[in-house]
JSON list of C-alpha atoms in Angstrom, two decimals:
[
{"chain": "A", "resi": 1, "resn": "LEU", "atom": "CA", "xyz": [108.28, 135.89, 106.97]},
{"chain": "A", "resi": 2, "resn": "TYR", "atom": "CA", "xyz": [111.89, 135.61, 105.85]},
{"chain": "A", "resi": 3, "resn": "ILE", "atom": "CA", "xyz": [111.13, 132.45, 103.87]},
{"chain": "A", "resi": 4, "resn": "LEU", "atom": "CA", "xyz": [108.19, 134.12, 102.12]},
{"chain": "A", "resi": 5, "resn": "ALA", "atom": "CA", "xyz": [110.23, 137.24, 101.35]},
{"chain": "A", "resi": 6, "resn": "ALA", "atom": "CA", "xyz": [113.31, 135.33, 100.17]},
{"chain": "A", "resi": 7, "resn": "SER", "atom": "CA", "xyz": [111.34, 132.98, 97.93]},
{"chain": "A", "resi": 8, "resn": "SER", "atom": "CA", "xyz": [109.76, 135.94, 96.14]},
{"chain": "A", "resi": 9, "resn": "LEU", "atom": "CA", "xyz": [113.21, 137.17, 95.05]},
{"chain": "A", "resi": 10, "resn": "GLY", "atom": "CA", "xyz": [113.39, 134.31, 92.55]},
{"chain": "A", "resi": 11, "resn": "VAL", "atom": "CA", "xyz": [111.02, 136.25, 90.30]},
{"chain": "A", "resi": 12, "resn": "TYR", "atom": "CA", "xyz": [113.77, 138.76, 89.51]},
{"chain": "A", "resi": 13, "resn": "GLY", "atom": "CA", "xyz": [116.22, 136.08, 88.47]},
{"chain": "A", "resi": 14, "resn": "ILE", "atom": "CA", "xyz": [113.69, 134.48, 86.13]},
{"chain": "A", "resi": 15, "resn": "ILE", "atom": "CA", "xyz": [112.72, 137.81, 84.49]},
{"chain": "A", "resi": 16, "resn": "LEU", "atom": "CA", "xyz": [116.39, 138.73, 84.00]},
{"chain": "A", "resi": 17, "resn": "ALA", "atom": "CA", "xyz": [117.10, 135.27, 82.55]},
{"chain": "A", "resi": 18, "resn": "GLY", "atom": "CA", "xyz": [114.37, 135.66, 79.94]},
{"chain": "A", "resi": 19, "resn": "TRP", "atom": "CA", "xyz": [115.12, 139.29, 79.14]},
{"chain": "A", "resi": 20, "resn": "SER", "atom": "CA", "xyz": [118.90, 138.85, 78.78]},
{"chain": "A", "resi": 21, "resn": "SER", "atom": "CA", "xyz": [118.44, 135.93, 76.36]},
{"chain": "A", "resi": 22, "resn": "ASN", "atom": "CA", "xyz": [117.48, 138.45, 73.65]},
{"chain": "A", "resi": 23, "resn": "SER", "atom": "CA", "xyz": [114.92, 135.97, 72.33]},
{"chain": "A", "resi": 24, "resn": "LYS", "atom": "CA", "xyz": [111.15, 136.22, 72.35]},
{"chain": "A", "resi": 25, "resn": "TYR", "atom": "CA", "xyz": [110.30, 132.72, 73.58]},
{"chain": "A", "resi": 26, "resn": "PRO", "atom": "CA", "xyz": [112.46, 132.85, 76.75]},
{"chain": "A", "resi": 27, "resn": "PHE", "atom": "CA", "xyz": [111.10, 136.34, 77.43]},
{"chain": "A", "resi": 28, "resn": "TYR", "atom": "CA", "xyz": [107.48, 135.16, 77.10]},
{"chain": "A", "resi": 29, "resn": "SER", "atom": "CA", "xyz": [108.31, 132.24, 79.38]},
{"chain": "A", "resi": 30, "resn": "ALA", "atom": "CA", "xyz": [109.88, 134.55, 81.99]},
{"chain": "A", "resi": 31, "resn": "ILE", "atom": "CA", "xyz": [106.84, 136.85, 82.03]},
{"chain": "A", "resi": 32, "resn": "ARG", "atom": "CA", "xyz": [104.55, 133.83, 82.37]},
{"chain": "A", "resi": 33, "resn": "ALA", "atom": "CA", "xyz": [106.66, 132.39, 85.20]},
{"chain": "A", "resi": 34, "resn": "ALA", "atom": "CA", "xyz": [106.71, 135.71, 87.06]},
{"chain": "A", "resi": 35, "resn": "ALA", "atom": "CA", "xyz": [102.94, 136.10, 86.83]},
{"chain": "A", "resi": 36, "resn": "GLN", "atom": "CA", "xyz": [102.47, 132.51, 87.99]},
{"chain": "A", "resi": 37, "resn": "MET", "atom": "CA", "xyz": [104.79, 132.85, 90.98]},
{"chain": "A", "resi": 38, "resn": "VAL", "atom": "CA", "xyz": [103.28, 136.15, 92.13]},
{"chain": "A", "resi": 39, "resn": "SER", "atom": "CA", "xyz": [99.74, 134.76, 91.78]},
{"chain": "A", "resi": 40, "resn": "TYR", "atom": "CA", "xyz": [100.37, 131.74, 93.99]},
{"chain": "A", "resi": 41, "resn": "GLU", "atom": "CA", "xyz": [102.57, 133.50, 96.53]},
{"chain": "A", "resi": 42, "resn": "VAL", "atom": "CA", "xyz": [99.45, 135.36, 97.67]},
{"chain": "A", "resi": 43, "resn": "SER", "atom": "CA", "xyz": [97.60, 132.18, 98.64]},
{"chain": "A", "resi": 44, "resn": "ILE", "atom": "CA", "xyz": [100.79, 130.71, 100.15]},
{"chain": "A", "resi": 45, "resn": "GLY", "atom": "CA", "xyz": [101.06, 133.84, 102.30]},
{"chain": "A", "resi": 46, "resn": "PHE", "atom": "CA", "xyz": [97.52, 133.41, 103.65]},
{"chain": "A", "resi": 47, "resn": "VAL", "atom": "CA", "xyz": [98.22, 129.73, 104.36]},
{"chain": "A", "resi": 48, "resn": "LEU", "atom": "CA", "xyz": [101.28, 130.72, 106.38]},
{"chain": "A", "resi": 49, "resn": "ILE", "atom": "CA", "xyz": [99.16, 133.28, 108.27]},
{"chain": "A", "resi": 50, "resn": "ALA", "atom": "CA", "xyz": [96.65, 130.54, 109.12]},
{"chain": "A", "resi": 51, "resn": "VAL", "atom": "CA", "xyz": [99.38, 128.26, 110.49]},
{"chain": "A", "resi": 52, "resn": "VAL", "atom": "CA", "xyz": [100.98, 131.09, 112.48]},
{"chain": "A", "resi": 53, "resn": "LEU", "atom": "CA", "xyz": [97.60, 132.05, 113.96]},
{"chain": "A", "resi": 54, "resn": "TRP", "atom": "CA", "xyz": [96.93, 128.49, 115.06]},
{"chain": "A", "resi": 55, "resn": "SER", "atom": "CA", "xyz": [100.39, 127.82, 116.48]},
{"chain": "A", "resi": 56, "resn": "GLY", "atom": "CA", "xyz": [100.86, 131.29, 117.99]},
{"chain": "A", "resi": 57, "resn": "THR", "atom": "CA", "xyz": [104.47, 131.62, 116.86]},
{"chain": "A", "resi": 58, "resn": "PHE", "atom": "CA", "xyz": [106.56, 132.53, 113.82]},
{"chain": "A", "resi": 59, "resn": "ASN", "atom": "CA", "xyz": [109.31, 130.13, 114.87]},
{"chain": "A", "resi": 60, "resn": "LEU", "atom": "CA", "xyz": [109.41, 126.96, 112.77]},
{"chain": "A", "resi": 61, "resn": "GLY", "atom": "CA", "xyz": [110.60, 124.92, 115.76]},
{"chain": "A", "resi": 62, "resn": "GLY", "atom": "CA", "xyz": [107.66, 126.22, 117.79]},
{"chain": "A", "resi": 63, "resn": "ILE", "atom": "CA", "xyz": [105.26, 125.36, 114.97]},
{"chain": "A", "resi": 64, "resn": "VAL", "atom": "CA", "xyz": [106.60, 121.80, 114.88]},
{"chain": "A", "resi": 65, "resn": "GLU", "atom": "CA", "xyz": [106.43, 121.40, 118.68]},
{"chain": "A", "resi": 66, "resn": "GLY", "atom": "CA", "xyz": [102.83, 122.66, 118.60]},
{"chain": "A", "resi": 67, "resn": "GLN", "atom": "CA", "xyz": [101.93, 119.68, 116.40]},
{"chain": "A", "resi": 68, "resn": "LYS", "atom": "CA", "xyz": [102.97, 117.10, 118.99]},
{"chain": "A", "resi": 69, "resn": "GLY", "atom": "CA", "xyz": [99.93, 114.97, 119.89]},
{"chain": "A", "resi": 70, "resn": "HIS", "atom": "CA", "xyz": [97.73, 117.50, 118.11]},
{"chain": "A", "resi": 71, "resn": "ILE", "atom": "CA", "xyz": [94.94, 115.03, 117.24]},
{"chain": "A", "resi": 72, "resn": "LEU", "atom": "CA", "xyz": [93.53, 113.01, 120.15]},
{"chain": "A", "resi": 73, "resn": "GLY", "atom": "CA", "xyz": [96.85, 113.42, 121.95]},
{"chain": "A", "resi": 74, "resn": "LEU", "atom": "CA", "xyz": [98.28, 110.74, 119.65]},
{"chain": "A", "resi": 75, "resn": "ILE", "atom": "CA", "xyz": [98.82, 111.96, 116.06]},
{"chain": "A", "resi": 76, "resn": "ASN", "atom": "CA", "xyz": [101.44, 114.57, 115.26]},
{"chain": "A", "resi": 77, "resn": "GLY", "atom": "CA", "xyz": [100.62, 117.11, 112.57]},
{"chain": "A", "resi": 78, "resn": "TYR", "atom": "CA", "xyz": [98.33, 120.02, 111.78]},
{"chain": "A", "resi": 79, "resn": "GLY", "atom": "CA", "xyz": [97.37, 118.34, 108.51]},
{"chain": "A", "resi": 80, "resn": "PHE", "atom": "CA", "xyz": [94.78, 116.23, 110.35]},
{"chain": "A", "resi": 81, "resn": "ASN", "atom": "CA", "xyz": [93.04, 119.29, 111.79]},
{"chain": "A", "resi": 82, "resn": "PRO", "atom": "CA", "xyz": [89.72, 119.93, 109.95]},
{"chain": "A", "resi": 83, "resn": "LEU", "atom": "CA", "xyz": [90.43, 123.67, 109.80]},
{"chain": "A", "resi": 84, "resn": "LEU", "atom": "CA", "xyz": [94.01, 123.26, 108.59]},
{"chain": "A", "resi": 85, "resn": "PHE", "atom": "CA", "xyz": [93.69, 120.27, 106.25]},
{"chain": "A", "resi": 86, "resn": "PRO", "atom": "CA", "xyz": [92.25, 122.44, 103.42]},
{"chain": "A", "resi": 87, "resn": "MET", "atom": "CA", "xyz": [95.18, 124.81, 103.99]},
{"chain": "A", "resi": 88, "resn": "ALA", "atom": "CA", "xyz": [97.59, 121.87, 103.62]},
{"chain": "A", "resi": 89, "resn": "VAL", "atom": "CA", "xyz": [96.00, 120.96, 100.28]},
{"chain": "A", "resi": 90, "resn": "VAL", "atom": "CA", "xyz": [96.11, 124.57, 99.07]},
{"chain": "A", "resi": 91, "resn": "PHE", "atom": "CA", "xyz": [99.75, 124.87, 100.13]},
{"chain": "A", "resi": 92, "resn": "PHE", "atom": "CA", "xyz": [100.76, 121.67, 98.35]},
{"chain": "A", "resi": 93, "resn": "ILE", "atom": "CA", "xyz": [99.08, 122.58, 95.07]},
{"chain": "A", "resi": 94, "resn": "SER", "atom": "CA", "xyz": [100.38, 126.14, 95.30]},
{"chain": "A", "resi": 95, "resn": "SER", "atom": "CA", "xyz": [103.85, 124.68, 95.84]},
{"chain": "A", "resi": 96, "resn": "LEU", "atom": "CA", "xyz": [103.54, 122.87, 92.51]},
{"chain": "A", "resi": 97, "resn": "ALA", "atom": "CA", "xyz": [102.62, 126.13, 90.82]},
{"chain": "A", "resi": 98, "resn": "GLU", "atom": "CA", "xyz": [105.28, 128.15, 92.65]},
{"chain": "A", "resi": 99, "resn": "THR", "atom": "CA", "xyz": [108.01, 125.78, 91.49]},
{"chain": "A", "resi": 100, "resn": "GLN", "atom": "CA", "xyz": [106.59, 125.50, 87.94]},
{"chain": "A", "resi": 101, "resn": "ARG", "atom": "CA", "xyz": [106.13, 121.74, 88.25]},
{"chain": "A", "resi": 102, "resn": "ALA", "atom": "CA", "xyz": [103.55, 119.77, 86.32]},
{"chain": "A", "resi": 103, "resn": "PRO", "atom": "CA", "xyz": [100.64, 120.22, 85.84]},
{"chain": "A", "resi": 104, "resn": "PHE", "atom": "CA", "xyz": [101.61, 123.91, 86.09]},
{"chain": "A", "resi": 105, "resn": "ASP", "atom": "CA", "xyz": [104.81, 123.77, 84.00]},
{"chain": "A", "resi": 106, "resn": "LEU", "atom": "CA", "xyz": [103.49, 126.31, 81.50]},
{"chain": "A", "resi": 107, "resn": "THR", "atom": "CA", "xyz": [106.79, 128.19, 81.60]},
{"chain": "A", "resi": 108, "resn": "GLU", "atom": "CA", "xyz": [108.45, 125.40, 79.63]},
{"chain": "A", "resi": 109, "resn": "ALA", "atom": "CA", "xyz": [105.58, 124.06, 77.53]},
{"chain": "A", "resi": 110, "resn": "GLU", "atom": "CA", "xyz": [107.53, 122.49, 74.65]},
{"chain": "A", "resi": 111, "resn": "SER", "atom": "CA", "xyz": [104.83, 123.11, 72.04]},
{"chain": "A", "resi": 112, "resn": "GLU", "atom": "CA", "xyz": [104.69, 126.84, 72.88]},
{"chain": "A", "resi": 113, "resn": "LEU", "atom": "CA", "xyz": [107.92, 128.06, 74.45]},
{"chain": "A", "resi": 114, "resn": "VAL", "atom": "CA", "xyz": [110.59, 125.51, 73.44]},
{"chain": "A", "resi": 115, "resn": "ALA", "atom": "CA", "xyz": [112.37, 124.97, 76.81]},
{"chain": "A", "resi": 116, "resn": "GLY", "atom": "CA", "xyz": [111.27, 128.05, 78.72]},
{"chain": "A", "resi": 117, "resn": "TYR", "atom": "CA", "xyz": [113.45, 130.88, 79.94]},
{"chain": "A", "resi": 118, "resn": "GLN", "atom": "CA", "xyz": [116.53, 128.56, 79.91]},
{"chain": "A", "resi": 119, "resn": "THR", "atom": "CA", "xyz": [116.29, 128.01, 76.13]},
{"chain": "A", "resi": 120, "resn": "GLU", "atom": "CA", "xyz": [119.31, 130.15, 75.19]},
{"chain": "A", "resi": 121, "resn": "TYR", "atom": "CA", "xyz": [121.51, 128.90, 78.04]},
{"chain": "A", "resi": 122, "resn": "SER", "atom": "CA", "xyz": [123.90, 125.97, 78.02]},
{"chain": "A", "resi": 123, "resn": "SER", "atom": "CA", "xyz": [126.66, 124.44, 80.09]},
{"chain": "A", "resi": 124, "resn": "MET", "atom": "CA", "xyz": [127.04, 125.82, 83.62]},
{"chain": "A", "resi": 125, "resn": "ALA", "atom": "CA", "xyz": [124.40, 128.56, 83.30]},
{"chain": "A", "resi": 126, "resn": "PHE", "atom": "CA", "xyz": [121.76, 125.98, 82.32]},
{"chain": "A", "resi": 127, "resn": "ALA", "atom": "CA", "xyz": [122.90, 123.65, 85.13]},
{"chain": "A", "resi": 128, "resn": "LEU", "atom": "CA", "xyz": [122.67, 126.44, 87.71]},
{"chain": "A", "resi": 129, "resn": "TYR", "atom": "CA", "xyz": [119.11, 127.31, 86.68]},
{"chain": "A", "resi": 130, "resn": "TRP", "atom": "CA", "xyz": [118.10, 123.67, 87.00]},
{"chain": "A", "resi": 131, "resn": "LEU", "atom": "CA", "xyz": [119.88, 123.44, 90.34]},
{"chain": "A", "resi": 132, "resn": "GLY", "atom": "CA", "xyz": [117.94, 126.49, 91.55]},
{"chain": "A", "resi": 133, "resn": "GLU", "atom": "CA", "xyz": [114.65, 124.99, 90.38]},
{"chain": "A", "resi": 134, "resn": "TYR", "atom": "CA", "xyz": [115.20, 121.74, 92.25]},
{"chain": "A", "resi": 135, "resn": "ALA", "atom": "CA", "xyz": [116.44, 123.60, 95.34]},
{"chain": "A", "resi": 136, "resn": "ASN", "atom": "CA", "xyz": [113.11, 125.45, 95.30]},
{"chain": "A", "resi": 137, "resn": "VAL", "atom": "CA", "xyz": [111.29, 122.10, 95.04]},
{"chain": "A", "resi": 138, "resn": "LEU", "atom": "CA", "xyz": [113.20, 120.77, 98.07]},
{"chain": "A", "resi": 139, "resn": "LEU", "atom": "CA", "xyz": [112.38, 123.96, 100.00]},
{"chain": "A", "resi": 140, "resn": "MET", "atom": "CA", "xyz": [108.66, 123.53, 99.31]},
{"chain": "A", "resi": 141, "resn": "CYS", "atom": "CA", "xyz": [108.82, 119.84, 100.27]},
{"chain": "A", "resi": 142, "resn": "THR", "atom": "CA", "xyz": [110.52, 120.84, 103.53]},
{"chain": "A", "resi": 143, "resn": "LEU", "atom": "CA", "xyz": [107.89, 123.49, 104.27]},
{"chain": "A", "resi": 144, "resn": "ASN", "atom": "CA", "xyz": [105.09, 121.02, 103.53]},
{"chain": "A", "resi": 145, "resn": "ALA", "atom": "CA", "xyz": [106.59, 118.56, 106.00]},
{"chain": "A", "resi": 146, "resn": "THR", "atom": "CA", "xyz": [107.34, 121.21, 108.64]},
{"chain": "A", "resi": 147, "resn": "LEU", "atom": "CA", "xyz": [104.15, 123.26, 108.61]},
{"chain": "A", "resi": 148, "resn": "PHE", "atom": "CA", "xyz": [101.55, 120.50, 108.41]},
{"chain": "A", "resi": 149, "resn": "TRP", "atom": "CA", "xyz": [102.97, 117.02, 108.94]},
{"chain": "A", "resi": 150, "resn": "GLY", "atom": "CA", "xyz": [105.08, 117.23, 112.07]},
{"chain": "A", "resi": 151, "resn": "GLY", "atom": "CA", "xyz": [108.50, 118.10, 110.65]},
{"chain": "A", "resi": 152, "resn": "TYR", "atom": "CA", "xyz": [111.10, 116.17, 112.63]},
{"chain": "A", "resi": 153, "resn": "LEU", "atom": "CA", "xyz": [108.44, 114.51, 114.82]},
{"chain": "A", "resi": 154, "resn": "PRO", "atom": "CA", "xyz": [107.36, 110.90, 114.19]},
{"chain": "A", "resi": 155, "resn": "PRO", "atom": "CA", "xyz": [103.86, 110.43, 112.74]},
{"chain": "A", "resi": 156, "resn": "VAL", "atom": "CA", "xyz": [102.53, 109.15, 116.09]},
{"chain": "A", "resi": 157, "resn": "ASP", "atom": "CA", "xyz": [103.26, 110.53, 119.55]},
{"chain": "A", "resi": 158, "resn": "TRP", "atom": "CA", "xyz": [104.60, 107.21, 120.86]},
{"chain": "A", "resi": 159, "resn": "ALA", "atom": "CA", "xyz": [107.75, 107.11, 122.99]},
{"chain": "A", "resi": 160, "resn": "PRO", "atom": "CA", "xyz": [109.66, 104.31, 121.14]},
{"chain": "A", "resi": 161, "resn": "LEU", "atom": "CA", "xyz": [109.39, 106.25, 117.86]},
{"chain": "A", "resi": 162, "resn": "TYR", "atom": "CA", "xyz": [111.32, 109.14, 119.39]},
{"chain": "A", "resi": 163, "resn": "MET", "atom": "CA", "xyz": [114.37, 106.87, 119.54]},
{"chain": "A", "resi": 164, "resn": "VAL", "atom": "CA", "xyz": [114.73, 107.49, 115.80]},
{"chain": "A", "resi": 165, "resn": "PRO", "atom": "CA", "xyz": [116.60, 110.80, 115.25]},
{"chain": "A", "resi": 166, "resn": "GLY", "atom": "CA", "xyz": [114.36, 113.65, 114.19]},
{"chain": "A", "resi": 167, "resn": "ILE", "atom": "CA", "xyz": [116.49, 114.38, 111.11]},
{"chain": "A", "resi": 168, "resn": "ILE", "atom": "CA", "xyz": [115.60, 110.94, 109.73]},
{"chain": "A", "resi": 169, "resn": "TRP", "atom": "CA", "xyz": [111.86, 111.59, 110.13]},
{"chain": "A", "resi": 170, "resn": "LEU", "atom": "CA", "xyz": [112.26, 114.97, 108.44]},
{"chain": "A", "resi": 171, "resn": "PHE", "atom": "CA", "xyz": [114.22, 113.55, 105.50]},
{"chain": "A", "resi": 172, "resn": "ALA", "atom": "CA", "xyz": [111.69, 110.71, 105.12]},
{"chain": "A", "resi": 173, "resn": "LYS", "atom": "CA", "xyz": [108.85, 113.23, 104.86]},
{"chain": "A", "resi": 174, "resn": "ILE", "atom": "CA", "xyz": [110.82, 115.40, 102.42]},
{"chain": "A", "resi": 175, "resn": "LEU", "atom": "CA", "xyz": [111.51, 112.36, 100.22]},
{"chain": "A", "resi": 176, "resn": "PHE", "atom": "CA", "xyz": [107.83, 111.42, 100.35]},
{"chain": "A", "resi": 177, "resn": "PHE", "atom": "CA", "xyz": [106.76, 114.85, 99.12]},
{"chain": "A", "resi": 178, "resn": "PHE", "atom": "CA", "xyz": [109.49, 114.83, 96.47]},
{"chain": "A", "resi": 179, "resn": "PHE", "atom": "CA", "xyz": [108.10, 111.49, 95.26]},
{"chain": "A", "resi": 180, "resn": "VAL", "atom": "CA", "xyz": [104.58, 112.97, 95.16]},
{"chain": "A", "resi": 181, "resn": "PHE", "atom": "CA", "xyz": [105.89, 115.94, 93.13]},
{"chain": "A", "resi": 182, "resn": "SER", "atom": "CA", "xyz": [107.44, 113.51, 90.63]},
{"chain": "A", "resi": 183, "resn": "TRP", "atom": "CA", "xyz": [104.34, 111.31, 90.59]},
{"chain": "A", "resi": 184, "resn": "VAL", "atom": "CA", "xyz": [102.07, 114.27, 89.83]},
{"chain": "A", "resi": 185, "resn": "LYS", "atom": "CA", "xyz": [104.41, 115.37, 87.04]},
{"chain": "A", "resi": 186, "resn": "ALA", "atom": "CA", "xyz": [104.18, 111.94, 85.42]},
{"chain": "A", "resi": 187, "resn": "THR", "atom": "CA", "xyz": [100.41, 111.47, 85.71]},
{"chain": "A", "resi": 188, "resn": "VAL", "atom": "CA", "xyz": [98.49, 114.79, 85.66]},
{"chain": "A", "resi": 189, "resn": "PRO", "atom": "CA", "xyz": [97.94, 116.59, 82.32]},
{"chain": "A", "resi": 190, "resn": "ARG", "atom": "CA", "xyz": [99.05, 120.19, 81.93]},
{"chain": "A", "resi": 191, "resn": "TYR", "atom": "CA", "xyz": [96.61, 123.01, 82.72]},
{"chain": "A", "resi": 192, "resn": "ARG", "atom": "CA", "xyz": [95.85, 125.80, 80.31]},
{"chain": "A", "resi": 193, "resn": "TYR", "atom": "CA", "xyz": [97.13, 129.22, 81.34]},
{"chain": "A", "resi": 194, "resn": "ASP", "atom": "CA", "xyz": [93.64, 130.64, 81.94]},
{"chain": "A", "resi": 195, "resn": "GLN", "atom": "CA", "xyz": [92.83, 127.64, 84.15]},
{"chain": "A", "resi": 196, "resn": "LEU", "atom": "CA", "xyz": [96.03, 128.23, 86.10]},
{"chain": "A", "resi": 197, "resn": "MET", "atom": "CA", "xyz": [95.19, 131.87, 86.78]},
{"chain": "A", "resi": 198, "resn": "ARG", "atom": "CA", "xyz": [91.56, 131.08, 87.60]},
{"chain": "A", "resi": 199, "resn": "LEU", "atom": "CA", "xyz": [92.63, 128.44, 90.12]},
{"chain": "A", "resi": 200, "resn": "GLY", "atom": "CA", "xyz": [95.00, 130.84, 91.85]},
{"chain": "A", "resi": 201, "resn": "TRP", "atom": "CA", "xyz": [92.89, 134.00, 91.96]},
{"chain": "A", "resi": 202, "resn": "LYS", "atom": "CA", "xyz": [89.30, 132.75, 92.00]},
{"chain": "A", "resi": 203, "resn": "ILE", "atom": "CA", "xyz": [89.60, 129.57, 94.07]},
{"chain": "A", "resi": 204, "resn": "PHE", "atom": "CA", "xyz": [92.73, 129.44, 96.23]},
{"chain": "A", "resi": 205, "resn": "LEU", "atom": "CA", "xyz": [92.84, 133.11, 97.22]},
{"chain": "A", "resi": 206, "resn": "PRO", "atom": "CA", "xyz": [89.19, 133.30, 98.46]},
{"chain": "A", "resi": 207, "resn": "LEU", "atom": "CA", "xyz": [89.49, 129.85, 100.05]},
{"chain": "A", "resi": 208, "resn": "SER", "atom": "CA", "xyz": [92.67, 130.65, 101.97]},
{"chain": "A", "resi": 209, "resn": "LEU", "atom": "CA", "xyz": [91.32, 134.04, 103.06]},
{"chain": "A", "resi": 210, "resn": "THR", "atom": "CA", "xyz": [88.07, 132.44, 104.24]},
{"chain": "A", "resi": 211, "resn": "PHE", "atom": "CA", "xyz": [89.93, 129.90, 106.37]},
{"chain": "A", "resi": 212, "resn": "VAL", "atom": "CA", "xyz": [92.10, 132.65, 107.87]},
{"chain": "A", "resi": 213, "resn": "PHE", "atom": "CA", "xyz": [88.88, 134.30, 109.10]},
{"chain": "A", "resi": 214, "resn": "LEU", "atom": "CA", "xyz": [87.45, 130.97, 110.28]},
{"chain": "A", "resi": 215, "resn": "ILE", "atom": "CA", "xyz": [90.58, 130.13, 112.24]},
{"chain": "A", "resi": 216, "resn": "SER", "atom": "CA", "xyz": [90.69, 133.64, 113.72]},
{"chain": "A", "resi": 217, "resn": "GLY", "atom": "CA", "xyz": [87.04, 133.36, 114.77]},
{"chain": "A", "resi": 218, "resn": "TRP", "atom": "CA", "xyz": [87.57, 129.90, 116.28]},
{"chain": "A", "resi": 219, "resn": "LEU", "atom": "CA", "xyz": [90.58, 131.11, 118.31]},
{"chain": "A", "resi": 220, "resn": "MET", "atom": "CA", "xyz": [88.68, 134.18, 119.51]},
{"chain": "A", "resi": 221, "resn": "VAL", "atom": "CA", "xyz": [85.75, 132.03, 120.65]},
{"chain": "A", "resi": 222, "resn": "GLN", "atom": "CA", "xyz": [88.14, 129.73, 122.52]},
{"chain": "A", "resi": 223, "resn": "ARG", "atom": "CA", "xyz": [89.93, 132.68, 124.14]},
{"chain": "A", "resi": 224, "resn": "VAL", "atom": "CA", "xyz": [86.67, 134.32, 125.31]},
{"chain": "A", "resi": 225, "resn": "GLY", "atom": "CA", "xyz": [85.52, 130.97, 126.63]},
{"chain": "A", "resi": 226, "resn": "LEU", "atom": "CA", "xyz": [82.19, 130.74, 124.84]},
{"chain": "A", "resi": 227, "resn": "PRO", "atom": "CA", "xyz": [80.73, 127.24, 124.47]},
{"chain": "A", "resi": 228, "resn": "VAL", "atom": "CA", "xyz": [81.58, 125.63, 121.13]}
]
C-alpha cells in the first residue's frame, strides 16, 4: 500500500515541473503525463490486490516466500500460475506506461512536445528529473521481479541454487527486466494517445478487475472445500 501511495506522489512533481516552466509545450506534456500515470495506477492497484489475495499478506517478504515451489513444488514464481500470469503481463505493460517508457512515451514525443515537461530545464534540474525517471524504472523492475518471479529466490526450488546469495538473484532479475524495458523502447512503435487511454481504461481495468473476482472466487471455493 505504501509503494502504491508513494508512487502516485510523482504526479505532483511532474505537474509542477510543467506548470513552472511557463511554456505551453512542457505544460501540455505534464498534463498528458499526469493523466497517463493516474490511468494506469488503477490497473496496477487491482494487480496488487490480486497478488495480495493469493499470497494472503501485504508483506513483500511473505509474498516472495509464498512463491517458493509454487508450481509443481519445483518452480518459484507466481508468474507461472494461470490465474496470475495475465496479471503479470498487465503489470509489466502498465509499468511501461507508468514510467512513460516506449511505446508509451507520449509525454516527450519529439514531433509534438519537443522534450516533454523537462524542455525548459538544464544542468542539475534536468539531471535530477532524469534520475527520478530511471529510479522509477528500477522500482517497477524490482516490483516485477518481487511480485511475480520469485524476487530473491532462484528460478527453481533446488537446494544447490540456494547457495547463491538471494541479492544476486534479485539483481539478475532486475537487470533482465531493465533490459526488456530498453529492448521494448528500441523495437516497439509509439502508441497514439487515444490508443493509450483505450488500453488502460477499456482493456486493462476490466481485465484486472475480472481476475480479482476470479481469484477471490477460486480462494473461496478452496476455503469452503468444494470440489474443483
